Amino acid sequence: MVDKLKVSLLGSTGMVGQKMVKILANHPYLELVKVSASPNKVGKRYQDSVKWIETGDIPENIRNLPVVSTSYEDHKDVDVVLSALPNDIAEGAELELVKNGKIVISNASPYRMDPDVPLINPEVNWEHLELLKAQQQRKGWKGLLIKNPNCTAAILSMPIKPLLEIATKSKILITTLQSVSGAGYNGLSFMAMDGNVIPYIKGEEDKIAKELTKLNGKVINQKLEPANLDVTATTIRVPIKVGHMGVINLITDQKVSIEEIKYALKNFKSLPQQKRLPTAPKTPLIVREEEDRPQPMIDVIAENGMAVSVGRVRYENNVLRLVILGDNLIRGAAGITVLTVELMKELGYI
Amino acid sequence: MVDKLKVSLLGSTGMVGQKMVKILANHPYLELVKVSASPNKVGKRYQDSVKWIETGDIPENIRNLPVVSTSYEDHKDVDVVLSALPNDIAEGAELELVKNGKIVISNASPYRMDPDVPLINPEVNWEHLELLKAQQQRKGWKGLLIKNPNCTAAILSMPIKPLLEIATKSKILITTLQSVSGAGYNGLSFMAMDGNVIPYIKGEEDKIAKELTKLNGKVINQKLEPANLDVTATTIRVPIKVGHMGVINLITDQKVSIEEIKYALKNFKSLPQQKRLPTAPKTPLIVREEEDRPQPMIDVIAENGMAVSVGRVRYENNVLRLVILGDNLIRGAAGITVLTVELMKELGYI
Amino acid sequence: MVDKLKVSLLGSTGMVGQKMVKILANHPYLELVKVSASPNKVGKRYQDSVKWIETGDIPENIRNLPVVSTSYEDHKDVDVVLSALPNDIAEGAELELVKNGKIVISNASPYRMDPDVPLINPEVNWEHLELLKAQQQRKGWKGLLIKNPNCTAAILSMPIKPLLEIATKSKILITTLQSVSGAGYNGLSFMAMDGNVIPYIKGEEDKIAKELTKLNGKVINQKLEPANLDVTATTIRVPIKVGHMGVINLITDQKVSIEEIKYALKNFKSLPQQKRLPTAPKTPLIVREEEDRPQPMIDVIAENGMAVSVGRVRYENNVLRLVILGDNLIRGAAGITVLTVELMKELGYI
Amino acid sequence: MVDKLKVSLLGSTGMVGQKMVKILANHPYLELVKVSASPNKVGKRYQDSVKWIETGDIPENIRNLPVVSTSYEDHKDVDVVLSALPNDIAEGAELELVKNGKIVISNASPYRMDPDVPLINPEVNWEHLELLKAQQQRKGWKGLLIKNPNCTAAILSMPIKPLLEIATKSKILITTLQSVSGAGYNGLSFMAMDGNVIPYIKGEEDKIAKELTKLNGKVINQKLEPANLDVTATTIRVPIKVGHMGVINLITDQKVSIEEIKYALKNFKSLPQQKRLPTAPKTPLIVREEEDRPQPMIDVIAENGMAVSVGRVRYENNVLRLVILGDNLIRGAAGITVLTVELMKELGYI
């Protein structure tokens, strides 16, 4: 393709940033032209500023890129800015860029629940991009800000979308078993986590409940109406590196059929599949029939980490139960952001 | 004490058997006089027939005991037989002893759901020993058979007992995170389990639901009436060695107060505490106020592994939620059996 | 390529067998046409007889192959038989095939030290295939038997080859840190190995010393003269899944230069590189300059698992020291066997 | 005992500090009366300033101690100061106390190699306390400074002491497999270390070589003459929590007998054993005859973590080989310091 979109990346040396670098290095029409990192790295080459932890070497076409700052001057000539910044410094950096006219698609948490900012999981709620039409006016920004959900909400919302179309009135109880990468590369020490389970992840349960409500909402007259969901989540850290698992208990008075549920899950497709977006999984939800699946060791890489695996689908005592698994770094972070760029280009926002 | 009770132990070389050996080696009034193991070990000394995996050396007073068979001849002069036999060979061996007049207290699964066999977790349902009064007549046995519950049911039933006294009409949804020792020492390979989570444990979910119903039942006219419980469990294997965690969601229309719940949990005492049985924990339920507890690494050994730790007690959206943790090898197996012997002696059954 | 070589695989459902299936599924001129497994699986389709543990799905072109036995009848129409059989059943099965005229290339240990059977690590001693010219006559076989070394010897022999060309008279002391997959998928339980180090691997130290002597030997007049090596190895199991590390201490009176050593390692090439065999690594020895490399997490997949990484090259007190790392399942097993087929085809043995 | 020695502890909230708290809480004649921690904790109670990670609760008699600073004013009324301070802040704090007249026994690295400061591993070189007689004069200090060795040197020096008495002229090659706790509680992240081996520990190899030379030296005329040792160590981090293993290769022309070596190891006793110091292990070196021992999971707690286990003792090709294991937090840090206090009291230095 002659005209690639020029992309810059904030937070390029972190764990999620490195995943994005890998995805972008071989992209058919996105070209990573600027990598940004913390001030002490600015001016170095990418390969000299990163502690590379991905398997394989740093992609040829990226390793010699000079590291730039997050300020507008350094990004003014790119088409879109992706952000894998840490939550605590994201707000300032991203707003500066948006106010100056850039389109920023971000993984960081600030502004996720802002009613004027679309929180996008492409297969689940691509129509929410509609909010962008009023964003500039309401916010007084020259650019655009788009957020991706928390990694766990991103994964959970995939199977919940078709489930809610069948079991419309439900009480949803979720227990998650989340991998250590979700806390960041240095977030948990080996001494604290090896051979241990920690039944607490700061802020996570609240994020899941709120973001699921927004993700399943509707945009009416360019306003977001959140869904009326009854969600309670208990989030637990388990000693594995990658992959977030969720046990979903959906209590519903409507009688549901297991076969109908599995059919709906297996056949769940959305705009990214219809438009064959490059990063979209062909089968977003993979239903496993084996009694002991999904397992992180085997299933987390399904569809290059972009699919969510679903297993142990059962219904008894008015409870629909299933176990789901997704890659928190790909589906939950790096991949969802790239897919959002593709979606926005497809729909003419970029 | 001059007159110690003479005890023999079936399955003495396994993981749970070794735990029992350690507990019995220093017991104030129980004396382990016979150890039994598989036929190829019979005749050897204990220390030559066991692959000792407990920390510390084999207790002095046990290591030279000769290994005997499981047949009646080898146990006829002991006061009580404890069994840590594997499920698949327990039934035959235990029945032979019971039919010949021995009192057998067993951890193995066969006969757990038999209405004439008490399934005992001492703090929860010591009164069920009442069933023994009719057991010999109904079964035609000369001895007595007493069962302890599945390790997960043993742990879960501790906090559920006082909870059900407050929230009497409830739907209970449980997700467990169970350690690898629950599958036996060689039950899961390092390759299959390291860095992995397996959302399936054969037969476990059904056992939990059924055994909780029996444990919370009532004995009326020497007949057991199971409790009317609505329990659904999802059981998951996580890569830690010891300790079973449970996330309990109790859905109830009755408005409950967190303070009342915590008070009831903290002050839960039963006959083993009142009678100060040697193996009984002083505080059976330890309520943790820290936001990130209980953790297996820190809490599993509370009260020498006999207490259950409870944390993250919360109530919202009609859901009472808590996270519990117990030692599956001690509270869930070796310790509960020894405590049952003490209980039976206290009540005059031995 | 029009004429692919027809290949069959013994032990196709094991851990190494599955790796071979993956490598062969996309091979430019080898076609896997028969998969063999234990008698109870014969007649089933491959996908119904294997507990697939590789990431990704079973290759399209393999999953429906019918499983055959190891007997000659089932392999008579293939060009070459690869064997990933367990050591205890390999000898009988492989000999039957060789006596009946098949070419068998095997990973299993029997016959590795037989003076008439070449023990081949292609980059190290491809010339040893010369032994095949006399093998049929001396053994009275109609076919040919070729062995690959033990996984640890395969990895260690790669850097030792160029080292011995510089430091010819040396005492070599090796300590290995070997991953759990080296013991087979079910070889070590999670309970025994997690959080533990076991300083013993049955038979391994002896194999390493002997096989290194054979691998570094010379074929003169179609007879193997083993090298005169002074090797002592201590082998230790560490709790990681894949990758064998070795600490090599080479004590030598010859003064050596670090730069000369590194140069020799980096530029080590052999026939597989010169002939560009499809499975050969471009750079067989990758010298890492970072002070904390090689690490299994990052380096084991170098060159698709076919290269050996070398780090921490130092020389002091007459001791040349280095740390090496290789993939025990690829370089040490599955890959080396496929590379041996390619080598034999290149040299006209097949 | 009526007159307990009053002890204060610097660095009391760290991992090693907590171990010392546990040891001191039940000591027959040492009484921990002051606990010191970083400035932001001063004034709080101990239990409110520590993230307790030891199993079991904080000892009754310690939990309410107020946290003090490291300055002299806060320690002037104690008999001896123990230090578990981090290396980077130890020097200043310890020197202030020593200059003002306190006896400080420290685990931290500064001053370890100072010729006037005894580096004490009690069983190995208790006579080096002799250096204290000249320390005040040479240094101009009013107090005394005593150092304990690096954890790995502490463990290795135990078996090396009797070995050097038999094989006096040797080249010693060591490979260590060190646990993660050696890097501090937060020293290595789960993401970096789980399923990984890192063949590098900053500064460790040099420390081992130098400290072994000092520990095996002789004090002549109140001057230390280091031993003439030829030691080369390669140090490797492995993913276990506690326990440092070492593979010792001792190359010697003297013919040695395995039985003589084992006898010397088994019967190694020193002043701490003769004087029955409370923290001294009865058997400092435990020789294991099983082929797969020592293992961290089983052996690290031998003699409450104060003994070093030795296994796989072999001699061939002029190489005496053995595998040793010790508890890096107890024998290598907390226990050795307490034992040094006991030693100094026994010899009249306190």
GROMACS .gro file of C-alpha atoms in nm, chain B residues 22-333:
model
  312
  372LYS     CA    1   0.338  -3.580   6.234
  373ILE     CA    2   0.024  -3.481   6.425
  374LEU     CA    3   0.000  -3.815   6.607
  375ALA     CA    4   0.369  -3.831   6.695
  376ASN     CA    5   0.323  -3.565   6.961
  377HIS     CA    6  -0.035  -3.625   7.063
  378PRO     CA    7  -0.121  -3.609   7.435
  379TYR     CA    8  -0.338  -3.921   7.442
  380LEU     CA    9  -0.332  -4.086   7.102
  381GLU     CA   10  -0.050  -4.328   7.028
  382LEU     CA   11   0.019  -4.439   6.676
  383VAL     CA   12   0.113  -4.806   6.710
  384LYS     CA   13   0.055  -4.947   6.363
  385VAL     CA   14   0.120  -4.804   6.020
  386SER     CA   15  -0.023  -4.967   5.713
  387ALA     CA   16   0.078  -4.928   5.352
  388SER     CA   17   0.058  -5.109   5.019
  389PRO     CA   18   0.142  -5.482   5.009
  390ASN     CA   19   0.493  -5.441   4.869
  391LYS     CA   20   0.591  -5.236   5.173
  392VAL     CA   21   0.450  -5.468   5.439
  393GLY     CA   22   0.721  -5.594   5.670
  394LYS     CA   23   0.960  -5.307   5.610
  395ARG     CA   24   1.022  -5.041   5.867
  396TYR     CA   25   0.822  -4.720   5.817
  397GLN     CA   26   1.131  -4.518   5.732
  398ASP     CA   27   1.229  -4.764   5.462
  399SER     CA   28   0.888  -4.767   5.299
  400VAL     CA   29   0.812  -4.397   5.284
  401LYS     CA   30   0.936  -4.124   5.052
  402TRP     CA   31   0.925  -3.864   5.329
  403ILE     CA   32   0.828  -3.522   5.195
  404GLU     CA   33   0.744  -3.336   5.513
  405THR     CA   34   0.997  -3.085   5.637
  406GLY     CA   35   1.203  -3.220   5.924
  407ASP     CA   36   1.288  -3.582   5.987
  408ILE     CA   37   1.049  -3.873   6.046
  409PRO     CA   38   0.946  -3.866   6.414
  410GLU     CA   39   1.169  -4.083   6.636
  411ASN     CA   40   0.884  -4.286   6.778
  412ILE     CA   41   0.742  -4.376   6.436
  413ARG     CA   42   1.034  -4.435   6.205
  414ASN     CA   43   1.100  -4.791   6.313
  415LEU     CA   44   0.741  -4.911   6.326
  416PRO     CA   45   0.694  -5.213   6.101
  417VAL     CA   46   0.451  -5.161   5.816
  418VAL     CA   47   0.144  -5.385   5.835
  419SER     CA   48  -0.133  -5.471   5.591
  420THR     CA   49  -0.488  -5.333   5.598
  421SER     CA   50  -0.642  -5.663   5.701
  422TYR     CA   51  -0.826  -5.708   6.028
  423GLU     CA   52  -0.566  -5.939   6.178
  424ASP     CA   53  -0.313  -5.657   6.172
  425HIS     CA   54  -0.542  -5.408   6.349
  426LYS     CA   55  -0.741  -5.613   6.593
  427ASP     CA   56  -0.573  -5.479   6.904
  428VAL     CA   57  -0.603  -5.105   6.836
  429ASP     CA   58  -0.877  -4.879   6.971
  430VAL     CA   59  -0.939  -4.690   6.652
  431VAL     CA   60  -0.828  -4.704   6.290
  432LEU     CA   61  -0.765  -4.386   6.090
  433SER     CA   62  -0.772  -4.402   5.713
  434ALA     CA   63  -0.595  -4.187   5.460
  435LEU     CA   64  -0.637  -4.447   5.187
  436PRO     CA   65  -0.682  -4.352   4.820
  437ASN     CA   66  -1.049  -4.352   4.722
  438ASP     CA   67  -1.019  -4.647   4.488
  439ILE     CA   68  -0.901  -4.898   4.744
  440ALA     CA   69  -1.058  -4.752   5.058
  441GLU     CA   70  -1.397  -4.916   5.040
  442GLY     CA   71  -1.289  -5.278   5.059
  443ALA     CA   72  -1.023  -5.229   5.321
  444GLU     CA   73  -1.234  -5.010   5.549
  445LEU     CA   74  -1.542  -5.232   5.529
  446GLU     CA   75  -1.345  -5.542   5.626
  447LEU     CA   76  -1.230  -5.367   5.942
  448VAL     CA   77  -1.573  -5.226   6.027
  449LYS     CA   78  -1.748  -5.556   5.972
  450ASN     CA   79  -1.500  -5.717   6.206
  451GLY     CA   80  -1.572  -5.467   6.478
  452LYS     CA   81  -1.326  -5.184   6.436
  453ILE     CA   82  -1.403  -4.814   6.461
  454VAL     CA   83  -1.278  -4.659   6.138
  455ILE     CA   84  -1.254  -4.283   6.080
  456SER     CA   85  -1.180  -4.214   5.719
  457ASN     CA   86  -1.094  -3.941   5.476
  458ALA     CA   87  -1.174  -4.144   5.167
  459SER     CA   88  -1.485  -4.072   4.959
  460PRO     CA   89  -1.679  -4.402   4.952
  461TYR     CA   90  -1.980  -4.403   5.191
  462ARG     CA   91  -1.960  -4.027   5.248
  463MET     CA   92  -2.314  -3.977   5.125
  464ASP     CA   93  -2.456  -4.291   5.290
  465PRO     CA   94  -2.742  -4.177   5.516
  466ASP     CA   95  -2.630  -4.407   5.797
  467VAL     CA   96  -2.271  -4.291   5.798
  468PRO     CA   97  -2.197  -3.964   5.974
  469LEU     CA   98  -1.996  -3.719   5.765
  470ILE     CA   99  -1.821  -3.519   6.035
  471ASN     CA  100  -1.657  -3.181   6.041
  472PRO     CA  101  -1.639  -3.147   6.421
  473GLU     CA  102  -1.713  -2.775   6.459
  474VAL     CA  103  -1.991  -2.789   6.202
  475ASN     CA  104  -2.194  -3.096   6.283
  476TRP     CA  105  -2.059  -3.294   6.577
  477GLU     CA  106  -2.418  -3.385   6.669
  478HIS     CA  107  -2.434  -3.606   6.359
  479LEU     CA  108  -2.238  -3.869   6.552
  480GLU     CA  109  -2.583  -3.950   6.685
  481LEU     CA  110  -2.628  -4.149   6.364
  482LEU     CA  111  -2.383  -4.403   6.501
  483LYS     CA  112  -2.640  -4.528   6.750
  484ALA     CA  113  -2.838  -4.686   6.471
  485GLN     CA  114  -2.556  -4.763   6.232
  486GLN     CA  115  -2.466  -5.111   6.351
  487GLN     CA  116  -2.822  -5.230   6.347
  488ARG     CA  117  -2.909  -5.084   6.009
  489LYS     CA  118  -2.588  -5.191   5.842
  490GLY     CA  119  -2.528  -5.517   6.022
  491TRP     CA  120  -2.174  -5.407   6.110
  492LYS     CA  121  -1.992  -5.498   6.429
  493GLY     CA  122  -1.781  -5.180   6.420
  494LEU     CA  123  -1.842  -4.820   6.325
  495LEU     CA  124  -1.765  -4.615   6.016
  496ILE     CA  125  -1.724  -4.238   6.032
  497LYS     CA  126  -1.633  -4.022   5.733
  498ASN     CA  127  -1.472  -3.683   5.699
  499PRO     CA  128  -1.575  -3.458   5.412
  500ASN     CA  129  -1.391  -3.376   5.092
  501CYS     CA  130  -1.116  -3.123   5.168
  502THR     CA  131  -1.291  -2.834   4.994
  503ALA     CA  132  -1.626  -2.906   5.159
  504ALA     CA  133  -1.448  -2.929   5.495
  505ILE     CA  134  -1.303  -2.581   5.452
  506LEU     CA  135  -1.609  -2.416   5.298
  507SER     CA  136  -1.848  -2.556   5.557
  508MET     CA  137  -1.672  -2.373   5.839
  509PRO     CA  138  -1.769  -2.016   5.742
  510ILE     CA  139  -2.094  -2.124   5.579
  511LYS     CA  140  -2.224  -2.263   5.910
  512PRO     CA  141  -2.254  -1.927   6.091
  513LEU     CA  142  -2.350  -1.747   5.769
  514LEU     CA  143  -2.654  -1.969   5.724
  515GLU     CA  144  -2.768  -1.888   6.073
  516ILE     CA  145  -2.794  -1.522   5.973
  517ALA     CA  146  -2.890  -1.541   5.606
  518THR     CA  147  -3.118  -1.840   5.619
  519LYS     CA  148  -3.262  -1.822   5.269
  520SER     CA  149  -2.979  -1.785   5.025
  521LYS     CA  150  -2.851  -1.882   4.689
  522ILE     CA  151  -2.484  -1.966   4.724
  523LEU     CA  152  -2.241  -1.935   4.435
  524ILE     CA  153  -1.887  -2.050   4.498
  525THR     CA  154  -1.573  -2.030   4.291
  526THR     CA  155  -1.276  -2.219   4.433
  527LEU     CA  156  -0.905  -2.178   4.362
  528GLN     CA  157  -0.756  -2.508   4.473
  529SER     CA  158  -0.396  -2.602   4.525
  530VAL     CA  159  -0.219  -2.886   4.348
  531SER     CA  160  -0.176  -3.102   4.659
  532GLY     CA  161  -0.549  -3.161   4.643
  533ALA     CA  162  -0.485  -3.382   4.341
  534GLY     CA  163  -0.233  -3.596   4.527
  535TYR     CA  164   0.144  -3.572   4.530
  536ASN     CA  165   0.179  -3.705   4.177
  537GLY     CA  166  -0.160  -3.595   4.055
  538LEU     CA  167  -0.042  -3.315   3.828
  539SER     CA  168   0.284  -3.279   3.640
  540PHE     CA  169   0.499  -2.969   3.654
  541MET     CA  170   0.469  -2.937   3.276
  542ALA     CA  171   0.090  -2.935   3.289
  543MET     CA  172   0.050  -2.705   3.586
  544ASP     CA  173   0.336  -2.457   3.609
  545GLY     CA  174   0.228  -2.118   3.482
  546ASN     CA  175  -0.118  -2.257   3.414
  547VAL     CA  176  -0.470  -2.259   3.554
  548ILE     CA  177  -0.702  -2.554   3.489
  549PRO     CA  178  -1.073  -2.477   3.525
  550TYR     CA  179  -1.179  -2.830   3.603
  551ILE     CA  180  -1.144  -3.078   3.890
  552LYS     CA  181  -1.310  -3.409   3.827
  553GLY     CA  182  -1.617  -3.470   4.043
  554GLU     CA  183  -1.537  -3.183   4.277
  555GLU     CA  184  -1.825  -2.947   4.207
  556ASP     CA  185  -2.080  -3.215   4.267
  557LYS     CA  186  -1.913  -3.332   4.588
  558ILE     CA  187  -1.910  -2.980   4.728
  559ALA     CA  188  -2.277  -2.922   4.665
  560LYS     CA  189  -2.386  -3.260   4.804
  561GLU     CA  190  -2.158  -3.271   5.105
  562LEU     CA  191  -2.251  -2.917   5.211
  563THR     CA  192  -2.612  -3.029   5.205
  564LYS     CA  193  -2.536  -3.325   5.430
  565LEU     CA  194  -2.303  -3.135   5.664
  566ASN     CA  195  -2.569  -2.871   5.724
  567GLY     CA  196  -2.845  -3.125   5.774
  568LYS     CA  197  -3.013  -3.230   6.097
  569VAL     CA  198  -3.035  -3.566   6.268
  570ILE     CA  199  -3.392  -3.632   6.378
  571ASN     CA  200  -3.485  -3.968   6.527
  572GLN     CA  201  -3.145  -4.099   6.426
  573LYS     CA  202  -3.214  -4.010   6.066
  574LEU     CA  203  -3.034  -3.748   5.869
  575GLU     CA  204  -3.238  -3.475   5.706
  576PRO     CA  205  -3.019  -3.290   5.457
  577ALA     CA  206  -3.035  -2.912   5.449
  578ASN     CA  207  -3.226  -2.742   5.174
  579LEU     CA  208  -2.934  -2.557   5.019
  580ASP     CA  209  -2.901  -2.396   4.678
  581VAL     CA  210  -2.529  -2.427   4.613
  582THR     CA  211  -2.346  -2.401   4.280
  583ALA     CA  212  -1.969  -2.436   4.272
  584THR     CA  213  -1.709  -2.385   4.001
  585THR     CA  214  -1.376  -2.542   4.096
  586ILE     CA  215  -1.044  -2.435   3.951
  587ARG     CA  216  -0.691  -2.562   3.996
  588VAL     CA  217  -0.423  -2.295   4.045
  589PRO     CA  218  -0.045  -2.341   4.055
  590ILE     CA  219   0.021  -2.330   4.428
  591LYS     CA  220   0.112  -2.625   4.645
  592VAL     CA  221  -0.105  -2.599   4.955
  593GLY     CA  222  -0.423  -2.412   5.046
  594HIS     CA  223  -0.770  -2.399   4.897
  595MET     CA  224  -0.927  -2.058   4.850
  596GLY     CA  225  -1.297  -1.998   4.797
  597VAL     CA  226  -1.490  -1.697   4.676
  598ILE     CA  227  -1.837  -1.721   4.831
  599ASN     CA  228  -2.122  -1.516   4.687
  600LEU     CA  229  -2.432  -1.548   4.900
  601ILE     CA  230  -2.735  -1.389   4.742
  602THR     CA  231  -3.002  -1.309   4.994
  603ASP     CA  232  -3.308  -1.088   5.011
  604GLN     CA  233  -3.266  -1.047   5.386
  605LYS     CA  234  -3.075  -0.732   5.455
  606VAL     CA  235  -2.761  -0.825   5.646
  607SER     CA  236  -2.514  -0.608   5.830
  608ILE     CA  237  -2.146  -0.648   5.762
  609GLU     CA  238  -2.071  -0.595   6.129
  610GLU     CA  239  -2.317  -0.863   6.234
  611ILE     CA  240  -2.164  -1.103   5.983
  612LYS     CA  241  -1.811  -1.038   6.098
  613TYR     CA  242  -1.914  -1.073   6.461
  614ALA     CA  243  -2.075  -1.408   6.392
  615LEU     CA  244  -1.769  -1.532   6.204
  616LYS     CA  245  -1.517  -1.414   6.463
  617ASN     CA  246  -1.710  -1.564   6.750
  618PHE     CA  247  -1.795  -1.894   6.593
  619LYS     CA  248  -1.714  -2.162   6.851
  620SER     CA  249  -1.837  -2.514   6.883
  621LEU     CA  250  -1.796  -2.823   7.098
  622PRO     CA  251  -1.429  -2.878   7.006
  623GLN     CA  252  -1.348  -2.533   7.141
  624GLN     CA  253  -1.564  -2.568   7.449
  625LYS     CA  254  -1.406  -2.902   7.536
  626ARG     CA  255  -1.059  -2.776   7.440
  627LEU     CA  256  -0.986  -3.075   7.222
  628PRO     CA  257  -0.610  -3.087   7.160
  629THR     CA  258  -0.624  -3.048   6.783
  630ALA     CA  259  -0.908  -2.792   6.779
  631PRO     CA  260  -0.817  -2.438   6.673
  632LYS     CA  261  -0.887  -2.180   6.942
  633THR     CA  262  -1.036  -1.949   6.681
  634PRO     CA  263  -1.187  -2.160   6.404
  635LEU     CA  264  -1.257  -1.860   6.180
  636ILE     CA  265  -1.001  -1.583   6.161
  637VAL     CA  266  -1.142  -1.267   6.009
  638ARG     CA  267  -0.878  -1.058   5.831
  639GLU     CA  268  -0.939  -0.688   5.792
  640GLU     CA  269  -0.646  -0.622   5.556
  641GLU     CA  270  -0.770  -0.562   5.204
  642ASP     CA  271  -0.537  -0.818   5.043
  643ARG     CA  272  -0.581  -1.116   5.274
  644PRO     CA  273  -0.614  -1.410   5.316
  645GLN     CA  274  -0.313  -1.526   5.115
  646PRO     CA  275  -0.195  -1.889   5.104
  647MET     CA  276   0.168  -1.787   5.156
  648ILE     CA  277   0.091  -1.620   5.487
  649ASP     CA  278  -0.239  -1.750   5.620
  650VAL     CA  279  -0.262  -2.118   5.542
  651ILE     CA  280  -0.080  -2.219   5.859
  652ALA     CA  281  -0.307  -2.020   6.092
  653GLU     CA  282  -0.374  -2.225   6.407
  654ASN     CA  283  -0.142  -2.496   6.275
  655GLY     CA  284  -0.352  -2.530   5.963
  656MET     CA  285  -0.677  -2.595   6.153
  657ALA     CA  286  -0.838  -2.251   6.121
  658VAL     CA  287  -1.009  -2.107   5.816
  659SER     CA  288  -0.919  -1.747   5.730
  660VAL     CA  289  -1.188  -1.515   5.602
  661GLY     CA  290  -1.133  -1.183   5.429
  662ARG     CA  291  -1.287  -0.920   5.207
  663VAL     CA  292  -1.627  -0.944   5.374
  664ARG     CA  293  -1.861  -0.716   5.179
  665TYR     CA  294  -2.230  -0.672   5.112
  666GLU     CA  295  -2.382  -0.489   4.818
  667ASN     CA  296  -2.654  -0.550   4.556
  668ASN     CA  297  -2.802  -0.818   4.786
  669VAL     CA  298  -2.479  -1.012   4.760
  670LEU     CA  299  -2.276  -1.104   5.066
  671ARG     CA  300  -1.926  -1.175   4.942
  672LEU     CA  301  -1.621  -1.314   5.112
  673VAL     CA  302  -1.294  -1.488   5.035
  674ILE     CA  303  -1.195  -1.783   5.249
  675LEU     CA  304  -0.882  -1.994   5.277
  676GLY     CA  305  -0.794  -2.317   5.452
  677ASP     CA  306  -0.522  -2.578   5.460
  678ASN     CA  307  -0.651  -2.864   5.245
  679LEU     CA  308  -0.408  -3.116   5.394
  680ILE     CA  309  -0.464  -3.024   5.761
  681ARG     CA  310  -0.812  -2.873   5.808
  682GLY     CA  311  -0.924  -3.053   5.494
  683ALA     CA  312  -0.778  -3.396   5.572
   0.00000   0.00000   0.00000
